[in-house]
Short mmCIF file of C-alpha atoms and ligand atoms in Angstrom, two decimals:
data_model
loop_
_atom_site.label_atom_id
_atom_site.label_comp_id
_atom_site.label_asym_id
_atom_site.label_seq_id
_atom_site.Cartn_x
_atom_site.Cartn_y
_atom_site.Cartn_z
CA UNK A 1 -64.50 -16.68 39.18
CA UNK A 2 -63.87 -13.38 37.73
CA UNK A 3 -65.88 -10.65 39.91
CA UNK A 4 -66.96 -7.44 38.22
CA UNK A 5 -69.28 -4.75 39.49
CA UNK A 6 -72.32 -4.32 37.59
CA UNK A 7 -76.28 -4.02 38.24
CA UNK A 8 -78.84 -6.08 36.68
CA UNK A 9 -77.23 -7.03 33.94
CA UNK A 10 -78.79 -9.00 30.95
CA UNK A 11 -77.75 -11.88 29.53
CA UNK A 12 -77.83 -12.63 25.66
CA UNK A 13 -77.26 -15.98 23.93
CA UNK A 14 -77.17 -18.27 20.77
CA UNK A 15 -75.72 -21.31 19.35
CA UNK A 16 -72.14 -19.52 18.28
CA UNK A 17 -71.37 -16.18 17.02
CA UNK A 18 -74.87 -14.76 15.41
CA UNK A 19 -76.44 -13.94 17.84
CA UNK A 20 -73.84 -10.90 18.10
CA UNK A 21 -75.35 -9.24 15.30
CA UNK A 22 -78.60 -9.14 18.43
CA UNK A 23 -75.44 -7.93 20.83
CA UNK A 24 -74.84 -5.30 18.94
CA UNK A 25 -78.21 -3.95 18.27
CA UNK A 26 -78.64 -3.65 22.41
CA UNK A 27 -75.25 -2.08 22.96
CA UNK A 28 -76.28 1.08 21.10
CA UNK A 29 -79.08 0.72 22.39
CA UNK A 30 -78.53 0.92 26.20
CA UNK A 31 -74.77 2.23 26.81
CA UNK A 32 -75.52 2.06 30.41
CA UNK A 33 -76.33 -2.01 30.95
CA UNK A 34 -73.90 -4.21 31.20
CA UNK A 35 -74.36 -7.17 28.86
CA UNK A 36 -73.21 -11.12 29.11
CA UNK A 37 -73.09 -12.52 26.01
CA UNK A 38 -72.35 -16.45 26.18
CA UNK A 39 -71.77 -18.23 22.57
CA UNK A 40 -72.20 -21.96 22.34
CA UNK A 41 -69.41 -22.63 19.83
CA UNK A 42 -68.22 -25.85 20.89
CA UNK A 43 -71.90 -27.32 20.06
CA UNK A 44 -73.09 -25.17 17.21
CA UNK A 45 -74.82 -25.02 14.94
CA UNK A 46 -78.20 -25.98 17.04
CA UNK A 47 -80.25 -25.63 13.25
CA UNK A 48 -79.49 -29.25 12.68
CA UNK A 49 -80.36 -30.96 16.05
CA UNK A 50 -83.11 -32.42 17.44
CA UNK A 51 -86.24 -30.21 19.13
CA UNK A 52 -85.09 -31.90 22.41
CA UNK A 53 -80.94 -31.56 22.42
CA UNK A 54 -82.10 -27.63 21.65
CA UNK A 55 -84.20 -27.37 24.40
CA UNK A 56 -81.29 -28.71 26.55
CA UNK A 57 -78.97 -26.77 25.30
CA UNK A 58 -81.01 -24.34 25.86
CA UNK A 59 -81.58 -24.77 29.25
CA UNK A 60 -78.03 -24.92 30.18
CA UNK A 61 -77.42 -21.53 28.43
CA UNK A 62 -79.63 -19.87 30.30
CA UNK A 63 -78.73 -21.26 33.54
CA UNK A 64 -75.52 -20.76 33.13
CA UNK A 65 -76.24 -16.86 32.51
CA UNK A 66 -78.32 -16.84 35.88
CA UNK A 67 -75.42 -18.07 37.54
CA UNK A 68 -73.85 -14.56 36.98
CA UNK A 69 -77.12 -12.90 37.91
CA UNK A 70 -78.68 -11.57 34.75
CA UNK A 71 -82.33 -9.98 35.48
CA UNK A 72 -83.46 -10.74 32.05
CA UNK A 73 -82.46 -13.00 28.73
CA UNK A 74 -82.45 -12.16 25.29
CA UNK A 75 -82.37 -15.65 23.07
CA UNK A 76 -80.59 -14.21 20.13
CA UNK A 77 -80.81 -17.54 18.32
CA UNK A 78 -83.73 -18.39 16.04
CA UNK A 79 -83.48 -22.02 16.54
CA UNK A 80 -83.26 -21.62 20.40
CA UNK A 81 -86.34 -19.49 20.56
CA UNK A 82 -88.53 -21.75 17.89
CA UNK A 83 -88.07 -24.48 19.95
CA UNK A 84 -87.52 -23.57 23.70
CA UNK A 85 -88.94 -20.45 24.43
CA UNK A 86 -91.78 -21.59 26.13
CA UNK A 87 -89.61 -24.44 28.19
CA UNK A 88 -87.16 -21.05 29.09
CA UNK A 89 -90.08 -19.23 30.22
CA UNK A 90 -91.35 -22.07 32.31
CA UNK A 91 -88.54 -22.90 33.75
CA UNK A 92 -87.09 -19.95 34.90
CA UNK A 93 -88.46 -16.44 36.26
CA UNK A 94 -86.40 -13.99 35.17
CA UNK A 95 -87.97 -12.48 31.59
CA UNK A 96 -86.72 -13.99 27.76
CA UNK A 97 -86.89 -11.98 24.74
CA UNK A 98 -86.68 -14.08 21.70
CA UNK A 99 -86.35 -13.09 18.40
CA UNK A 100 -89.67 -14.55 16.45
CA UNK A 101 -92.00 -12.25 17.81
CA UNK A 102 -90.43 -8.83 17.25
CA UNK A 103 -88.89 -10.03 13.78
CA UNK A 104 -92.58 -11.29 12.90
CA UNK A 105 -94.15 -7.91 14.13
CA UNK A 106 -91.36 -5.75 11.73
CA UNK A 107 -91.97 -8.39 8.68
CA UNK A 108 -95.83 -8.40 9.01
CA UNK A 109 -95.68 -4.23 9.05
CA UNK A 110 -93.66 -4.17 5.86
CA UNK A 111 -96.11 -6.69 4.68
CA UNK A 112 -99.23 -5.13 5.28
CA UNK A 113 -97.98 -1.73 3.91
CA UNK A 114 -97.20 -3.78 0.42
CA UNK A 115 -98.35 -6.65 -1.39
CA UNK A 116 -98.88 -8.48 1.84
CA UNK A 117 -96.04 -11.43 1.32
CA UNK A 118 -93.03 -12.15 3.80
CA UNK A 119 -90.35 -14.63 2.59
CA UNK A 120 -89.05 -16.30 6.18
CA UNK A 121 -85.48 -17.99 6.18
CA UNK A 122 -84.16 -19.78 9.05
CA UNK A 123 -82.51 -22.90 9.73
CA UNK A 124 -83.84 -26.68 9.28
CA UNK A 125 -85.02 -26.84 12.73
CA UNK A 126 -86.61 -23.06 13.36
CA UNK A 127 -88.31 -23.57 9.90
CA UNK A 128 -89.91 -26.93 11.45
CA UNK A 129 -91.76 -25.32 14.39
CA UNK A 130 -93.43 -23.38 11.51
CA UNK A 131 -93.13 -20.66 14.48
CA UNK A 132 -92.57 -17.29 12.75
CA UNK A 133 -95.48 -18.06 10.36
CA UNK A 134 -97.83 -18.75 13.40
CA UNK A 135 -96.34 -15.00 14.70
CA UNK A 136 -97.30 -13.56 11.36
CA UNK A 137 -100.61 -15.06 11.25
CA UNK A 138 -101.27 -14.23 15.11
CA UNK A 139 -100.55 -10.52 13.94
CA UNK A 140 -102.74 -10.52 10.62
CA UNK A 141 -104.20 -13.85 8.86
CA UNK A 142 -104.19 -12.31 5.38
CA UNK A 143 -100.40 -12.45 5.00
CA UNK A 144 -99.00 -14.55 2.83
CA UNK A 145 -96.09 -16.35 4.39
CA UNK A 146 -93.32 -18.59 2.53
CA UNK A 147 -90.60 -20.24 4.48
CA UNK A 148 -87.39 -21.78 3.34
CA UNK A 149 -84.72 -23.80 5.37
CA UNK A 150 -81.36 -22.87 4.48
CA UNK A 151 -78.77 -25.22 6.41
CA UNK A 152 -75.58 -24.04 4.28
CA UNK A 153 -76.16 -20.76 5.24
CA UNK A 154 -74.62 -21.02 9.29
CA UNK A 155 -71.24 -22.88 7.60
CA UNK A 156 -71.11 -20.12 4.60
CA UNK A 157 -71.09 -17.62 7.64
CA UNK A 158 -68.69 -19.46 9.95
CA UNK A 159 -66.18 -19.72 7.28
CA UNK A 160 -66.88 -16.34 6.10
CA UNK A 161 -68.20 -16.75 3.19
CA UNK A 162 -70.03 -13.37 3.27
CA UNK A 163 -68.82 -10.53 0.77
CA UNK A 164 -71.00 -9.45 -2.03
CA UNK A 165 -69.86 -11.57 -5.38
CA UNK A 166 -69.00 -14.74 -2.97
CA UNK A 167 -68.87 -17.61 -5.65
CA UNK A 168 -70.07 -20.09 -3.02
CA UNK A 169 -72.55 -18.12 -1.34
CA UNK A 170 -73.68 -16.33 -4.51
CA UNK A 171 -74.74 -20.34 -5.65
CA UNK A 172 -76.40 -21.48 -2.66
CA UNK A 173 -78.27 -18.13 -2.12
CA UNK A 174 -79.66 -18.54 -5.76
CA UNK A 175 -80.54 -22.37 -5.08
CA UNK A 176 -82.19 -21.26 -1.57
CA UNK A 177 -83.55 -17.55 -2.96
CA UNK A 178 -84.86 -18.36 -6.87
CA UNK A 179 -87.36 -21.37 -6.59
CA UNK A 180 -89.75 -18.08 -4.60
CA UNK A 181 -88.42 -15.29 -7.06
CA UNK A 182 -92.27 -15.49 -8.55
CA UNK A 183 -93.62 -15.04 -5.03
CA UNK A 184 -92.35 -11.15 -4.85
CA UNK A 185 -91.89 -10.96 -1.01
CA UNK A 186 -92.28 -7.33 0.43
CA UNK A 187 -90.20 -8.78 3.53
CA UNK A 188 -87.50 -11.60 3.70
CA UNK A 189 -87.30 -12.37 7.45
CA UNK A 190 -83.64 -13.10 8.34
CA UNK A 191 -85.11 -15.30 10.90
CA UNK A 192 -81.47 -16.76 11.79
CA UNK A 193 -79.04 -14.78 13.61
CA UNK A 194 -76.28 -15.59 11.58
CA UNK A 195 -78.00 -14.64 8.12
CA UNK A 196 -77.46 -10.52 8.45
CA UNK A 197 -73.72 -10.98 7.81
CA UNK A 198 -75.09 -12.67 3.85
CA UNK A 199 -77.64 -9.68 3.53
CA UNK A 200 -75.65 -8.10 0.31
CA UNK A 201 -75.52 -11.56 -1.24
CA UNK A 202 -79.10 -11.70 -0.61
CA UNK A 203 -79.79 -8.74 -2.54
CA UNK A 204 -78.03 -9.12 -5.17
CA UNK A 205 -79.51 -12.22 -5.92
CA UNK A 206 -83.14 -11.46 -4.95
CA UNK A 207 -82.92 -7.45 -5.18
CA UNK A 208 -86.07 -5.44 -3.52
CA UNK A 209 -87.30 -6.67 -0.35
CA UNK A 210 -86.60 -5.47 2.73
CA UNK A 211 -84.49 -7.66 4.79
CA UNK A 212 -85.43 -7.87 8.07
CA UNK A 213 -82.54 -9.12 11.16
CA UNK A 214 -84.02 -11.09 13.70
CA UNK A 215 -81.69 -10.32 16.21
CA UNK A 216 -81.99 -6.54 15.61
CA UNK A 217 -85.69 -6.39 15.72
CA UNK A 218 -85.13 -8.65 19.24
CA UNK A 219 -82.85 -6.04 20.48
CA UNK A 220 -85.38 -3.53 19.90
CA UNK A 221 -87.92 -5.53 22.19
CA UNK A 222 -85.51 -6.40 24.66
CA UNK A 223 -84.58 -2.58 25.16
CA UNK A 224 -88.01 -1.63 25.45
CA UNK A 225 -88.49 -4.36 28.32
CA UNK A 226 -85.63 -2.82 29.64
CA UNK A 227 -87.21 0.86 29.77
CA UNK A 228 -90.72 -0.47 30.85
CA UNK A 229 -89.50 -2.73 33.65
CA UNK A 230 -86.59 -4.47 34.17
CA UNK A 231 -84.95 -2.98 37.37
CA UNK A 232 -82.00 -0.35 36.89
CA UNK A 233 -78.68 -0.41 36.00
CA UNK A 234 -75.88 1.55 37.75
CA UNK A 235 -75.09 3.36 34.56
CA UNK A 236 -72.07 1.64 33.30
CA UNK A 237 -71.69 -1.61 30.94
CA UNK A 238 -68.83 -4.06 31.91
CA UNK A 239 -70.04 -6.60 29.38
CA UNK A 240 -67.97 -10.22 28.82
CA UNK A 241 -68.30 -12.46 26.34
CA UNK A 242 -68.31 -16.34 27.63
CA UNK A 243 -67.47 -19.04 24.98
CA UNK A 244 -67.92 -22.94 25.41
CA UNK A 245 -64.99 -23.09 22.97
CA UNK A 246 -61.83 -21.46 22.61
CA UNK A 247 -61.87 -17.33 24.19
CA UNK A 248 -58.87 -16.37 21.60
CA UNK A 249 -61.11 -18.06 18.45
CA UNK A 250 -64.28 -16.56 19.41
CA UNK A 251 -62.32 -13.19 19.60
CA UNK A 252 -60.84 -13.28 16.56
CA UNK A 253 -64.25 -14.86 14.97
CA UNK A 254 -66.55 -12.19 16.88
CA UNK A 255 -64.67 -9.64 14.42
CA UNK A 256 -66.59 -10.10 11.38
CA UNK A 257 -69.76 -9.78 13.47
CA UNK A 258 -69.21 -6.66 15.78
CA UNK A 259 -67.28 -4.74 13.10
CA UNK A 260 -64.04 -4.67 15.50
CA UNK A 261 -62.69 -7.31 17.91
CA UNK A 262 -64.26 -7.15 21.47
CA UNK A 263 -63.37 -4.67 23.23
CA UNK A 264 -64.63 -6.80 26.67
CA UNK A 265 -62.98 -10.02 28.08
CA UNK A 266 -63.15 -13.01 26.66
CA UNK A 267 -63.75 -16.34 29.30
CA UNK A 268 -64.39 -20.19 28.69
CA UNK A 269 -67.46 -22.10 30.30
CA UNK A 270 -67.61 -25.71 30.24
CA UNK A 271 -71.14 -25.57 29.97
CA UNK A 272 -71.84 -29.39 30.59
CA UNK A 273 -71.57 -28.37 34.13
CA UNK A 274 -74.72 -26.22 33.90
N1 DGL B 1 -77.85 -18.36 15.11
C1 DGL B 1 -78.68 -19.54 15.02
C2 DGL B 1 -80.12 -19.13 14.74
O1 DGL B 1 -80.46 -17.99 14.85
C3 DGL B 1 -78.32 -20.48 13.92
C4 DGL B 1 -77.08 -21.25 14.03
C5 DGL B 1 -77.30 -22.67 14.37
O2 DGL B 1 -77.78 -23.47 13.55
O3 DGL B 1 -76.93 -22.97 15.47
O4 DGL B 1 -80.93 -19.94 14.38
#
């Protein structure tokens, strides 16, 4: 096993490659923690699976992060934290950060200082658990909340189908987006990890609301769990990415997400062992 010297790190993970968009939230926002990031690309997408293959999956994510002693775990994955948060936090002892709580607690503040309406997208499975509409309503019962699955979203993203004008993703974000046009969210809740990279397609097609990234408002928490009481760095990052797939694909695929390629190694896990 590769050995690197680092405190307390935290571990972050999702189904494949969105929850970087969370990854790079938290590396701005603490320069001195060392993150593991582990993507589950050999078995995404998780959006279209059963509640239970997502809690296992689940499971094994996080234990395989604890196996490289991570004092805290941020599940940047909508689906994952929908529908095995509370199994995670059960399970294990170490603290989880999803992303339906902050991203429900950003959306219901836009909300409340507008018309009082939140559009939520996420995949079929988050969308299911009905969970960020139960966050919303835990936060204030007279918000209005609409939610719409949209499955073609993760493969638009994964074959990069994301620039402004996209013929593909300019159709399916109309067929997803239009039907609540006459609904005039103040918020659309990006409540999928993967949807950020399709936020200019988004507004062009549904212009004015405030789009709101799950794994950016999740970052947010996470670093403020950090400051209040996880225990301390040493002041450095050493990150890694880990990859159930193939390290020189995820690279190349992490890209699009981070804005530049990695600039930390790159390892496999066969995480069927976990
Ligand atoms: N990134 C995952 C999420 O936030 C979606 C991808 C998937 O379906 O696995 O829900």
């Amino acid at each position: 096993m590769f050995l690197r010297s680092m405190k307390n790190p935290i571990g972050i993970f999702d189904s494949g490659l969105g929850g970087l968009t969370g990854y790079r939230a938290l590396r701005k926002l603490l320069p001195g923690r060392t993150l593991l990031y582990f993507g589950d690309t050999a078995r995404v997408p998780y959006g279209t699976r059963s509640r239970e293959v997502i809690r296992r999956y689940s499971t094994q994510d996080a234990n395989f992060l604890l196996s490289h002693g991570v004092c805290a775990i941020l599940v940047a994955c909508g689906t994952a934290s929908s529908n095995a948060l509370d199994l995670l936090e059960q399970t294990f002892s170490v603290p989880f950060v999803g992303v339906v709580a902050p991203a429900a607690e950003q959306a219901a503040r836009v909300a409340e200082n507008g018309n009082g309406r939140v559009l939520v997208l996420g995949t079929s499975a988050t969308v299911a658990t009905g969970a960020y509409e139960r966050a919303i309503h835990a936060i204030d019962p007279k918000i209005q909340v609409r939610s719409a699955a949209c499955p073609l979203f993760v493969p638009l993203v994964e074959n990069g189908h994301t620039q402004k004008g996209d013929v593909a993703a300019t159709a399916i974000a109309e067929e997803y987006l239009l039907p609540h046009a006459d609904f005039r969210p103040d918020a659309v809740l990006l409540g999928c990890t993967h949807y950020p990279l399709l936020s200019e397609v988004l507004s062009a097609v549904l212009p004015g609301p405030v789009l709101i990234s799950a794994g950016e408002a999740s970052a947010k928490a996470m670093a403020s769990l950090a400051a209040a009481s996880l225990p301390p760095s040493d002041g450095s990052a050493s990150d890694a990415f880990y990859t159930s797939d193939d390290p020189a694909l995820f690279r190349r695929e992490a890209a699009r997400f981070l804005g530049a390629p990695p600039d930390a190694p790159v390892f496999h896990v066969d995480i069927e062992k976990y």
